[in-house]
mmCIF file of C-alpha atoms in Angstrom:
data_model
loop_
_atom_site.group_PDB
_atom_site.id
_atom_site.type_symbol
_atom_site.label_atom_id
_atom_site.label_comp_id
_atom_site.label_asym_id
_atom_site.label_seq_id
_atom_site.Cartn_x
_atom_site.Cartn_y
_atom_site.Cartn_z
ATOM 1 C CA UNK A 1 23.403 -93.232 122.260
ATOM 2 C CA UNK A 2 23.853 -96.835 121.324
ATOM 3 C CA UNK A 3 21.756 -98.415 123.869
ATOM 4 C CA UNK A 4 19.157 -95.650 122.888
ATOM 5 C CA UNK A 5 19.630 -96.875 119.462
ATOM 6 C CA UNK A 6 19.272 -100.273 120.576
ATOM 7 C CA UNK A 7 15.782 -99.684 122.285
ATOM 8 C CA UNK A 8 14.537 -98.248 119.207
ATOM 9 C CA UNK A 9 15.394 -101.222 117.050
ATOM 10 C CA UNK A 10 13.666 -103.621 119.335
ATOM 11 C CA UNK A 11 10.972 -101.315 119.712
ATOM 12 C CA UNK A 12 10.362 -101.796 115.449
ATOM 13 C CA UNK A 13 10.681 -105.677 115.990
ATOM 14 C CA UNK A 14 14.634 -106.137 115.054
ATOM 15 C CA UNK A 15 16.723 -108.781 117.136
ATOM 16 C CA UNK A 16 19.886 -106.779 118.615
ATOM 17 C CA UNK A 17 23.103 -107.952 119.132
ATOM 18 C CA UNK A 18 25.033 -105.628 121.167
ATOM 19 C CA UNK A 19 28.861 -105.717 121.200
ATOM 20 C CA UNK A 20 31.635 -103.499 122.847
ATOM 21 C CA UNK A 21 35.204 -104.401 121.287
ATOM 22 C CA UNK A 22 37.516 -104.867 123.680
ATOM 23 C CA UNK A 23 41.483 -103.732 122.607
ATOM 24 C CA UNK A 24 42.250 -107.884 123.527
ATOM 25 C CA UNK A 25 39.779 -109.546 122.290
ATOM 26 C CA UNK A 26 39.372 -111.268 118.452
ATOM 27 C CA UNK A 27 36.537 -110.209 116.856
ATOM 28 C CA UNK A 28 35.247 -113.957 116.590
ATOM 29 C CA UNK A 29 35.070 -114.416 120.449
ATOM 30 C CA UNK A 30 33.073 -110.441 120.665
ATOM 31 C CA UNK A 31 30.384 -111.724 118.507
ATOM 32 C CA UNK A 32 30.162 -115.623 119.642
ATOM 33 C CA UNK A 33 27.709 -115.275 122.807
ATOM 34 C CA UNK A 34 25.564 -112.395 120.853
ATOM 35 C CA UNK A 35 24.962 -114.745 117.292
ATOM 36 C CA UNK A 36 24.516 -117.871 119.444
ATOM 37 C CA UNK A 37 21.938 -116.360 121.090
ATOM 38 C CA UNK A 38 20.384 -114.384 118.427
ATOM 39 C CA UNK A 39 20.372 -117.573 116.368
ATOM 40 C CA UNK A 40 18.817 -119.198 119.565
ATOM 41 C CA UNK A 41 15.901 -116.512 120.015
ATOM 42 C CA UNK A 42 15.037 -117.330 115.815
ATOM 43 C CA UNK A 43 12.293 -119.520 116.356
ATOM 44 C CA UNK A 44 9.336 -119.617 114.218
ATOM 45 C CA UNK A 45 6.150 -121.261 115.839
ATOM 46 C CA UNK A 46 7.081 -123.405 118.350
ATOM 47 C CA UNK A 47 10.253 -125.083 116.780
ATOM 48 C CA UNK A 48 13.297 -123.352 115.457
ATOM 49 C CA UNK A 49 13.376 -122.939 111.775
ATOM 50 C CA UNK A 50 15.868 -124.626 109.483
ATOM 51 C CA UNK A 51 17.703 -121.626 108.751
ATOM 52 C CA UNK A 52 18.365 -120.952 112.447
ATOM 53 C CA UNK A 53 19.568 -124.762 113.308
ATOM 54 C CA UNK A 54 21.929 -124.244 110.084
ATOM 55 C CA UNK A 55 23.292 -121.038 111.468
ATOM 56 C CA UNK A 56 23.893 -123.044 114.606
ATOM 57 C CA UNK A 57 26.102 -125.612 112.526
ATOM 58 C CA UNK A 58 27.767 -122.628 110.752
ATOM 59 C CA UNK A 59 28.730 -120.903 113.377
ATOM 60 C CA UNK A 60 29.936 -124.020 115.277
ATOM 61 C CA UNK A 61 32.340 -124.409 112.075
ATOM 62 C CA UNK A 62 33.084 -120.649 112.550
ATOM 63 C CA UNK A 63 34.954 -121.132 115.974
ATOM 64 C CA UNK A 64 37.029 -124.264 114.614
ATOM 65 C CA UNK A 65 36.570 -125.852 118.263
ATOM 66 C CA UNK A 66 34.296 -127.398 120.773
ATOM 67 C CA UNK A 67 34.117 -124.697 123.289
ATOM 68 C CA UNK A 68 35.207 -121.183 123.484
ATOM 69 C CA UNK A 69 36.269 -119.573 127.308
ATOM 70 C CA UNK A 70 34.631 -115.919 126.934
ATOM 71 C CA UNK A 71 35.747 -113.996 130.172
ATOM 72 C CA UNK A 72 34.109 -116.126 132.924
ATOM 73 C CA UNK A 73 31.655 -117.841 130.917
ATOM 74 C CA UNK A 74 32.281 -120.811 128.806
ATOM 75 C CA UNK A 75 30.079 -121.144 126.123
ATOM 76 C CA UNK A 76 29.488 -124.520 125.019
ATOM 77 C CA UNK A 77 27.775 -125.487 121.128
ATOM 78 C CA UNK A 78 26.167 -128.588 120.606
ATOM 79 C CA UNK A 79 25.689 -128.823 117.160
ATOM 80 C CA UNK A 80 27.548 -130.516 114.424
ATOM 81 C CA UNK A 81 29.336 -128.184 111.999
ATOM 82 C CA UNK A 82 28.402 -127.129 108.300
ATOM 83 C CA UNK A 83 31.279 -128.766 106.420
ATOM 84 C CA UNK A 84 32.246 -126.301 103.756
ATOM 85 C CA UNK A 85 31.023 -122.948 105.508
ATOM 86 C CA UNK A 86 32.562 -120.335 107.480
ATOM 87 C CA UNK A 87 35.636 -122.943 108.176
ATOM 88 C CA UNK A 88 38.136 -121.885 106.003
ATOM 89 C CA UNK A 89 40.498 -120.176 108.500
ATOM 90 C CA UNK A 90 40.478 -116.813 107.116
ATOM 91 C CA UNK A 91 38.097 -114.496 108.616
ATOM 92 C CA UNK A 92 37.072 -112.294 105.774
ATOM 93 C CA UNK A 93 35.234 -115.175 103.857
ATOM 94 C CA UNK A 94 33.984 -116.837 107.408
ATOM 95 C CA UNK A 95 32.618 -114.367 108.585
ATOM 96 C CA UNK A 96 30.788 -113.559 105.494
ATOM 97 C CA UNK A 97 29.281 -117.055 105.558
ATOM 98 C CA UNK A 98 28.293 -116.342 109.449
ATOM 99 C CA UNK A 99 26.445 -113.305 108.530
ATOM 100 C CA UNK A 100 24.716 -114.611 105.626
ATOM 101 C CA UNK A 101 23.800 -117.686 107.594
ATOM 102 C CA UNK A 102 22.221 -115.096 110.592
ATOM 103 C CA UNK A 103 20.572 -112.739 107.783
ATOM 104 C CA UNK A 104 18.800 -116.258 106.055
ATOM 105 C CA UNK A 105 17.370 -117.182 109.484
ATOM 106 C CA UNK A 106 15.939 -113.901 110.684
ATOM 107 C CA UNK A 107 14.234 -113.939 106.764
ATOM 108 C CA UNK A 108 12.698 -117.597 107.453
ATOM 109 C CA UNK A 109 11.380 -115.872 110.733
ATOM 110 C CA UNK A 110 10.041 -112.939 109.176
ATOM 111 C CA UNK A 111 12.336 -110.245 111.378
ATOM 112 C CA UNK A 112 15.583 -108.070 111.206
ATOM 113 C CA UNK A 113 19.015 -108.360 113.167
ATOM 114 C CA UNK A 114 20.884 -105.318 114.252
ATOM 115 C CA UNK A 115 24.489 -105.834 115.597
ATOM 116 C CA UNK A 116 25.888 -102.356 117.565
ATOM 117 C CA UNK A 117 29.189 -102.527 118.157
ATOM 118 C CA UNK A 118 30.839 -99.696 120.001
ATOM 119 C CA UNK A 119 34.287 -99.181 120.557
ATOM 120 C CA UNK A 120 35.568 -100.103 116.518
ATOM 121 C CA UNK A 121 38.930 -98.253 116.850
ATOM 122 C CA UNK A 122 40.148 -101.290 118.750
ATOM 123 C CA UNK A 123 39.908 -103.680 115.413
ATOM 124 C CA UNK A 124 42.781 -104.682 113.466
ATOM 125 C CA UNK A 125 42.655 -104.237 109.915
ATOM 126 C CA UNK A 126 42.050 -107.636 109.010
ATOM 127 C CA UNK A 127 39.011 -107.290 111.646
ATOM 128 C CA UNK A 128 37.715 -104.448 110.242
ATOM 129 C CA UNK A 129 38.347 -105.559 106.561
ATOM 130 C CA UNK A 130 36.556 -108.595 107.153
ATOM 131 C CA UNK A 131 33.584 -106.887 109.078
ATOM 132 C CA UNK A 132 32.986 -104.610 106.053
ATOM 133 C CA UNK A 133 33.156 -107.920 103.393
ATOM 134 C CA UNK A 134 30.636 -108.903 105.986
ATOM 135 C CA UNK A 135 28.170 -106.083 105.363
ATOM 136 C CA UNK A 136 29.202 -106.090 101.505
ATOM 137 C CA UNK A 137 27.990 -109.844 101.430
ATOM 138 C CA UNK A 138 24.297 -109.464 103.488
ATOM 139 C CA UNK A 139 23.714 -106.201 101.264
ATOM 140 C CA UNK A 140 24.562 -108.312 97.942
ATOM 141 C CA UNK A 141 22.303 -110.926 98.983
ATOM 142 C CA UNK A 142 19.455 -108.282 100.270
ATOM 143 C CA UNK A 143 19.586 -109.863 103.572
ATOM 144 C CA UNK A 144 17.572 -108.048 106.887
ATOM 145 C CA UNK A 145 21.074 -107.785 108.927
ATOM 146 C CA UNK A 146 22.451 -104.096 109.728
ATOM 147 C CA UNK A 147 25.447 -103.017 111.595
ATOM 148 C CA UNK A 148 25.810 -100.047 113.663
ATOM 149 C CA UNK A 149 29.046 -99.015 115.240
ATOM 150 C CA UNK A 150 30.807 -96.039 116.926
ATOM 151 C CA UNK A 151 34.305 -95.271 117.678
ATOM 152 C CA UNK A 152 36.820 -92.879 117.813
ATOM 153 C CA UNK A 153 37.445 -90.397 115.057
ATOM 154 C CA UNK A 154 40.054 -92.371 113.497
ATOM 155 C CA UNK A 155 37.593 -94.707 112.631
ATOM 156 C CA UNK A 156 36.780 -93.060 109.243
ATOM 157 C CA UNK A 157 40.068 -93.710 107.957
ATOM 158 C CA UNK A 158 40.384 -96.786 109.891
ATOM 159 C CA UNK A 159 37.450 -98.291 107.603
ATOM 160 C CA UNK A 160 39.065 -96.580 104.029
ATOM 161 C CA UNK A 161 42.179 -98.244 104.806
ATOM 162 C CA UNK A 162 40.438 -101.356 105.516
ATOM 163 C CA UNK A 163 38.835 -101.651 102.565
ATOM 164 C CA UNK A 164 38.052 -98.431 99.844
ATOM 165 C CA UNK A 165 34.555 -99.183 99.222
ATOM 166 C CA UNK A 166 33.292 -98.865 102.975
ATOM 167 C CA UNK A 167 32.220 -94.867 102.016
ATOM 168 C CA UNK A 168 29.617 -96.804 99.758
ATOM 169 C CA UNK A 169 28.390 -99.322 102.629
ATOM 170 C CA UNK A 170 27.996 -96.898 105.376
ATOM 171 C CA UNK A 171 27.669 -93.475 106.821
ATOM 172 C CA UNK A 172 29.685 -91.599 109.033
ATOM 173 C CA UNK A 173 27.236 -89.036 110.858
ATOM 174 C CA UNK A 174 30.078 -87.499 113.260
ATOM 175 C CA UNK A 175 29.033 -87.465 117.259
ATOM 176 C CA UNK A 176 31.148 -84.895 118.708
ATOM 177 C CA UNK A 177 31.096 -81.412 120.656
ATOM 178 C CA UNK A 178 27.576 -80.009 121.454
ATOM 179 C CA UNK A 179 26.980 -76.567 119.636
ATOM 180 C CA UNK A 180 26.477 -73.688 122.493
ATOM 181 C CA UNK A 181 22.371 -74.078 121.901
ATOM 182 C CA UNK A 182 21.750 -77.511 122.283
ATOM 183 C CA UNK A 183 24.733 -77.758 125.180
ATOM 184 C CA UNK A 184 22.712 -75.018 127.064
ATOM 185 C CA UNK A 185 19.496 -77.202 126.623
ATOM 186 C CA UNK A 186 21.224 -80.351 127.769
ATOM 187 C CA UNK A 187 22.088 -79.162 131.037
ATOM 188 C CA UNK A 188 18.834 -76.459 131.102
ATOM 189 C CA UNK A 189 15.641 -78.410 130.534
ATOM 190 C CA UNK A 190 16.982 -81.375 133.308
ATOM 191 C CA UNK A 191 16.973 -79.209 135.810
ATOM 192 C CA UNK A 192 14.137 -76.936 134.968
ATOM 193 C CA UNK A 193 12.329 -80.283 135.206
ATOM 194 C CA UNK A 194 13.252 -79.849 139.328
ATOM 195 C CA UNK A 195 11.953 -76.744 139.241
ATOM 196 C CA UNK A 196 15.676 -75.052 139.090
ATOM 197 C CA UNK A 197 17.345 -72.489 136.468
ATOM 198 C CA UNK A 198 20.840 -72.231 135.366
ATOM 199 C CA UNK A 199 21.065 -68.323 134.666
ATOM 200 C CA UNK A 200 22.982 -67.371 131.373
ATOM 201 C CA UNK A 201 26.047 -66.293 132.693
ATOM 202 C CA UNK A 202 26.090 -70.127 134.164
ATOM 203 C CA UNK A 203 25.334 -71.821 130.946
ATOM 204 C CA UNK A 204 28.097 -69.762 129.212
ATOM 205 C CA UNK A 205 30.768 -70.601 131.635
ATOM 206 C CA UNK A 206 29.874 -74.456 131.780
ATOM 207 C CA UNK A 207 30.032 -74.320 127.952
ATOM 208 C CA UNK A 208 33.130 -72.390 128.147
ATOM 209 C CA UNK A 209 34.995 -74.694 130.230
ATOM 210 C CA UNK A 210 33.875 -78.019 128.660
ATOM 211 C CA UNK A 211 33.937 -76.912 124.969
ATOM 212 C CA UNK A 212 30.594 -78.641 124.877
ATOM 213 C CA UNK A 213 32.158 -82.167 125.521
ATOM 214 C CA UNK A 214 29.004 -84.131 126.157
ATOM 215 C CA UNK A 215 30.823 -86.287 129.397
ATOM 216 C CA UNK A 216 32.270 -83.057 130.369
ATOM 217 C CA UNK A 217 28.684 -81.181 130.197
ATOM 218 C CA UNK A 218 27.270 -83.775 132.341
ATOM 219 C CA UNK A 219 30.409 -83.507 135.167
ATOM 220 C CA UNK A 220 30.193 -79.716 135.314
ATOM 221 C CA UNK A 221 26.114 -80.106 135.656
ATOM 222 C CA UNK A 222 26.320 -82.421 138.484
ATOM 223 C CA UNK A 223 28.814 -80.684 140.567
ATOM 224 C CA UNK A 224 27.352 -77.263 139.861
ATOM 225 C CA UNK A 225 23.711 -79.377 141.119
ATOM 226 C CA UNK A 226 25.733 -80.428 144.161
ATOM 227 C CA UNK A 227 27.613 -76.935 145.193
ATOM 228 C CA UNK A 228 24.327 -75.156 144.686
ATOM 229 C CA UNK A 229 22.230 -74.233 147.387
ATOM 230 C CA UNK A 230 19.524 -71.982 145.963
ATOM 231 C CA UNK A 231 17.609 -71.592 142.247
ATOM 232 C CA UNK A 232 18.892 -70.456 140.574
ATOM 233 C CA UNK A 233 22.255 -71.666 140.044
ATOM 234 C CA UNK A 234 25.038 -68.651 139.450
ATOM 235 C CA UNK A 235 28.144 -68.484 137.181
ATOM 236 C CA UNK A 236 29.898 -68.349 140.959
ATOM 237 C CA UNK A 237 28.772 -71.296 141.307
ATOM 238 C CA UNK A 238 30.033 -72.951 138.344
ATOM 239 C CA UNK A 239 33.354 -71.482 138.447
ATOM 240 C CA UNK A 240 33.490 -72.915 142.114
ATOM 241 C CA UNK A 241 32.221 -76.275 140.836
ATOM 242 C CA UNK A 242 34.684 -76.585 138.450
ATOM 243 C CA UNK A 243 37.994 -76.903 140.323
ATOM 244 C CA UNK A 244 35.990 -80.321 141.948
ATOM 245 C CA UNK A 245 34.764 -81.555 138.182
ATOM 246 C CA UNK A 246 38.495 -81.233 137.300
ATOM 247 C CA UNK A 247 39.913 -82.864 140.363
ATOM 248 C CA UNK A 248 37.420 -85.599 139.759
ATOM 249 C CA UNK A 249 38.160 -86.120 135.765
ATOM 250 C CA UNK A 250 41.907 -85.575 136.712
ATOM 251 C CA UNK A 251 41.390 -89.017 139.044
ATOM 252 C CA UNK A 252 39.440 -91.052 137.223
ATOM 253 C CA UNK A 253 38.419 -89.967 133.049
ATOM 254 C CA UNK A 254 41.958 -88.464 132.103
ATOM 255 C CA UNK A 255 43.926 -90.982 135.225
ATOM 256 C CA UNK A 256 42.794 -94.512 133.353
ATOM 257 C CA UNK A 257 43.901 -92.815 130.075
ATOM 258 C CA UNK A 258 47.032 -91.901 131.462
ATOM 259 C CA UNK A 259 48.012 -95.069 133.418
ATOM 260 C CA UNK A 260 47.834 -97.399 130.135
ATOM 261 C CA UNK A 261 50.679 -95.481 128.173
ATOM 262 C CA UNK A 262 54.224 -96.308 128.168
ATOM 263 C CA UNK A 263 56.526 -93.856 129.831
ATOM 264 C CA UNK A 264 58.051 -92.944 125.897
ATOM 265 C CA UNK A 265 54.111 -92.307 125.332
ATOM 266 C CA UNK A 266 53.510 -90.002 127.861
ATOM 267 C CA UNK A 267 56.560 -87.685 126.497
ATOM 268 C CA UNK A 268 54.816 -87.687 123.461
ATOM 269 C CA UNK A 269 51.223 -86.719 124.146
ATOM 270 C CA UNK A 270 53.153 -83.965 126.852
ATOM 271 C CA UNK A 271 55.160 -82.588 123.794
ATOM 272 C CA UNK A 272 52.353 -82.121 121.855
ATOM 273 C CA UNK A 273 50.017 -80.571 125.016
ATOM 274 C CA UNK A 274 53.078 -78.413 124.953
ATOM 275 C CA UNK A 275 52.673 -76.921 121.685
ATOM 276 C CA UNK A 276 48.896 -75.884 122.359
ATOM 277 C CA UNK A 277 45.623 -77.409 122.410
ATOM 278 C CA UNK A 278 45.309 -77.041 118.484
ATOM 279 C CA UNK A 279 45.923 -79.952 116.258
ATOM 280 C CA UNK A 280 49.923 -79.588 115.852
ATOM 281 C CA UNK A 281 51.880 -80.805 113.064
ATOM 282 C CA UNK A 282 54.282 -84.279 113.381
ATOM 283 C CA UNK A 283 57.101 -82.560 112.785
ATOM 284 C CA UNK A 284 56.742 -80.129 115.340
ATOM 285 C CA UNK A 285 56.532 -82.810 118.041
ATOM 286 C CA UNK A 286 58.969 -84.870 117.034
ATOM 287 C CA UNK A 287 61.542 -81.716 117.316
ATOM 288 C CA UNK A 288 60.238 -80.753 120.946
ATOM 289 C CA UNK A 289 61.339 -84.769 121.236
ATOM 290 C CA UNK A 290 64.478 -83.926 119.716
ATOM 291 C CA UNK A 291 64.332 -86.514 117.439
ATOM 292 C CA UNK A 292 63.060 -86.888 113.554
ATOM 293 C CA UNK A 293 59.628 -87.759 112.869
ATOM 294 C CA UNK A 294 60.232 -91.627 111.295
ATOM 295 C CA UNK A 295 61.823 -92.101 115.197
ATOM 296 C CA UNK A 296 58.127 -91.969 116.455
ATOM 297 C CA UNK A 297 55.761 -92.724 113.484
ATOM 298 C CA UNK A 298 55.424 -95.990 115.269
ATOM 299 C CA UNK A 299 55.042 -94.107 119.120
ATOM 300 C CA UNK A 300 52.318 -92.281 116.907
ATOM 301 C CA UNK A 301 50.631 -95.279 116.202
ATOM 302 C CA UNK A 302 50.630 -96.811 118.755
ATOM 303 C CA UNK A 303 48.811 -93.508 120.049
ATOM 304 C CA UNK A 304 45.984 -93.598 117.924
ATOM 305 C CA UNK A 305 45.483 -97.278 118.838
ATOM 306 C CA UNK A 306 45.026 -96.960 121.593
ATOM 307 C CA UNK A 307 42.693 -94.040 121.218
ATOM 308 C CA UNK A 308 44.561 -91.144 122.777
ATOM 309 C CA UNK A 309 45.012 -89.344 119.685
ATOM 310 C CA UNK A 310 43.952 -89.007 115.541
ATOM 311 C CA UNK A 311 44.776 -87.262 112.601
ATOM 312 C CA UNK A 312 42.622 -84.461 111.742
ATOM 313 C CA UNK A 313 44.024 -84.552 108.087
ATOM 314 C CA UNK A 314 47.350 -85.739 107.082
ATOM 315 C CA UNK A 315 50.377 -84.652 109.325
ATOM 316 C CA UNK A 316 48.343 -83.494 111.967
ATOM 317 C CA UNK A 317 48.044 -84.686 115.295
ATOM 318 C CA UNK A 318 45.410 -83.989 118.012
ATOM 319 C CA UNK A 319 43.953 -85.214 120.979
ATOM 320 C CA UNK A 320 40.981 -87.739 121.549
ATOM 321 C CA UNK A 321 39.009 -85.578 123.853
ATOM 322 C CA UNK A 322 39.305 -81.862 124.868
ATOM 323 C CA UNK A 323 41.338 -80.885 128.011
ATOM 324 C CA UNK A 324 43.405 -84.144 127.549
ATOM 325 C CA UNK A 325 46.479 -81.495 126.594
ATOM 326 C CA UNK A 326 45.700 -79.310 130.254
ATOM 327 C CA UNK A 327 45.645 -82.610 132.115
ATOM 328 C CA UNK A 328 48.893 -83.554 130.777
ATOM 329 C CA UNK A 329 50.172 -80.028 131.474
ATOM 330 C CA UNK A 330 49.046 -80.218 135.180
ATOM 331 C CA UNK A 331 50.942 -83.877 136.166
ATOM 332 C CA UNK A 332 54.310 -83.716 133.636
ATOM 333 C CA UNK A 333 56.687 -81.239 134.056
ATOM 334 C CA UNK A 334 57.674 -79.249 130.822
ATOM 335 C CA UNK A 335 59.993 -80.392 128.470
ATOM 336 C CA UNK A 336 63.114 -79.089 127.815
ATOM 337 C CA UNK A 337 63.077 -78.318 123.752
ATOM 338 C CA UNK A 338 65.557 -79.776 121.853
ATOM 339 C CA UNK A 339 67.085 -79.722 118.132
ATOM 340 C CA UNK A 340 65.817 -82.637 115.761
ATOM 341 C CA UNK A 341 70.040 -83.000 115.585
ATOM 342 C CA UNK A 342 70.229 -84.449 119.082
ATOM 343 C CA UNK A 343 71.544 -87.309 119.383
ATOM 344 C CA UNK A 344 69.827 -90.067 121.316
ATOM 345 C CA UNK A 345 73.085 -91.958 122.377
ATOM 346 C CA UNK A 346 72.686 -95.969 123.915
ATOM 347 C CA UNK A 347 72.475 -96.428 127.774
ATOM 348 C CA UNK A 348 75.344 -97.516 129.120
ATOM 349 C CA UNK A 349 75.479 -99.933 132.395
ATOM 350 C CA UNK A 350 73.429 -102.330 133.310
ATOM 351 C CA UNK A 351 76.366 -105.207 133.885
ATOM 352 C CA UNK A 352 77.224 -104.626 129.370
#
């Protein structure tokens, strides 16, 4: 959707900057190689206006340093820094004076900037808080800079924490689950292009099993393309194709997922697949852990971090993605429930 997004923006004459966040990354070395080159491709005529050589200097005070490593590349600025801007240390004002700089030099070359960032759930706070003072500052000063992001759906009340006046600055159209319609259509008019037909029976049990998951719609339409052999393609056909779409999503989708959480993690997200696919109440998981619920506010956390879970509304606790809670059903074996009185007593051994 984003690099759809992005097409469309160059398409109408804006200069993109396209960003994913990265969970270990600061958000000043994400958007160094993107504004360096957007201030870079600001040229007007032959030369490069004022506005973009100051954003140069700006942004140069902006890193605090000579040269930043970014992955394998090592980006190198040559110009002097803007003494007084965007070199205060704290990244809320900084990156305010970054952002106005970029916003004055696409005015001075008559054009628009459009940063996309995907992946925000993996901004701290601070990051996000001084992102949004960022937007706050361009819109003040009527500048031609817009952000677009996407990210998980804690992201919402990721950005009110962040700051309480971001439900003013943006909107927060929600991408989620395909209605039965337009999932029918996604995986229909593809194939009718080939000259093939799902029959309805099909289309109802794809939609059935993926709960209109757009990645899910798109693995249950390629296997049931695969295990087909004639138009058109049969509900037998899906139901066949399915048991290889889940083996595949069980080794790769839910299996990176899975790998990156601690082991105390994983008995969390399988207590609450064990209580139903349903958002489920903190409480409630906490006592299948046989603890009380402050013993894993921070395990919670942590959880929605890292993207593996989110709070519907307050107290509640759900899943990411759909079929996360069957996956984690299929590879952990059941736990035992226990009373929030247990006792979680010290290990003993280890040479203490």
């Amino acid at each position: 959707m984003l690099v759809e997004i992005r097409k469309r923006a160059e398409a109408a004459g804006y200069v993109t900057l396209p960003v994913e966040a990265q969970e270990d990354m600061p958000l000043r070395l994400m958007l160094l190689p993107g504004l360096r080159k957007v201030l870079l491709s600001l040229d007007v005529g032959k030369a490069m206006g004022a506005k973009a050589k100051k954003g140069l200097r700006v942004l140069k005070s902006f890193l605090s340093g000579i040269k930043v490593s970014f992955g394998e590349v090592e980006v190198t600025l040559d110009a002097s820094p803007e003494v007084g801007v965007a070199d205060s240390g704290q990244l809320d004002s900084d990156l305010a004076d970054v952002f106005v700089a970029v916003g004055e030099a696409a005015a001075e070359a008559g054009t628009a900037v459009a940063i996309i960032i995907d992946e925000l759930q993996y901004l701290s706070e601070a990051e996000l808080s001084a992102l949004i003072m960022a937007v706050h500052k361009i819109s003040q000063e009527r500048l031609p800079v817009i952000l677009i992001g996407a990210g998980l759906p804690q992201l919402v009340g990721n950005t009110g924490r962040a700051k309480s006046y971001a439900e003013r600055l943006f909107i927060f159209p929600a991408v989620g689950a395909l209605d039965e319609k337009d999932a029918k259509i996604a995986l229909q008019e593809p194939v009718r292009e080939q000259g093939v037909m799902f029959t309805e029976e099909a289309l109802a049990e794809v939609y059935r099993q993926t709960q209109g998951y757009p990645y899910f719609l798109q693995e249950w339409g390629a296997q049931a393309w695969d295990a087909a052999e004639t138009s058109p393609i049969t509900a037998e056909v899906v139901r066949a194709a399915s048991a290889v779409a889940i083996a595949h999503l069980d080794q790769s989708f839910f299996r990176v997922r899975f790998d990156r959480l601690t082991p105390r993690e994983k008995d969390y997200l399988r207590a609450l697949a064990e209580l139903g696919n349903n958002p489920q109440r903190s409480g409630e998981i906490a006592q299948m852990l046989g603890v009380k619920s402050e013993r894993v506010a921070a395990l919670r956390s942590g959880l929605i971090g890292k993207g593996m879970i989110y709070s519907p509304q307050h107290g509640d606790t759900a899943f990411t993605v759909p079929l996360f809670a069957e996956f984690m059903r299929r590879i952990m074996p059941a736990l035992a429930k226990k009373s929030a009185k247990t006792k979680m007593k010290p290990k003993t051994g280890g040479g203490r």
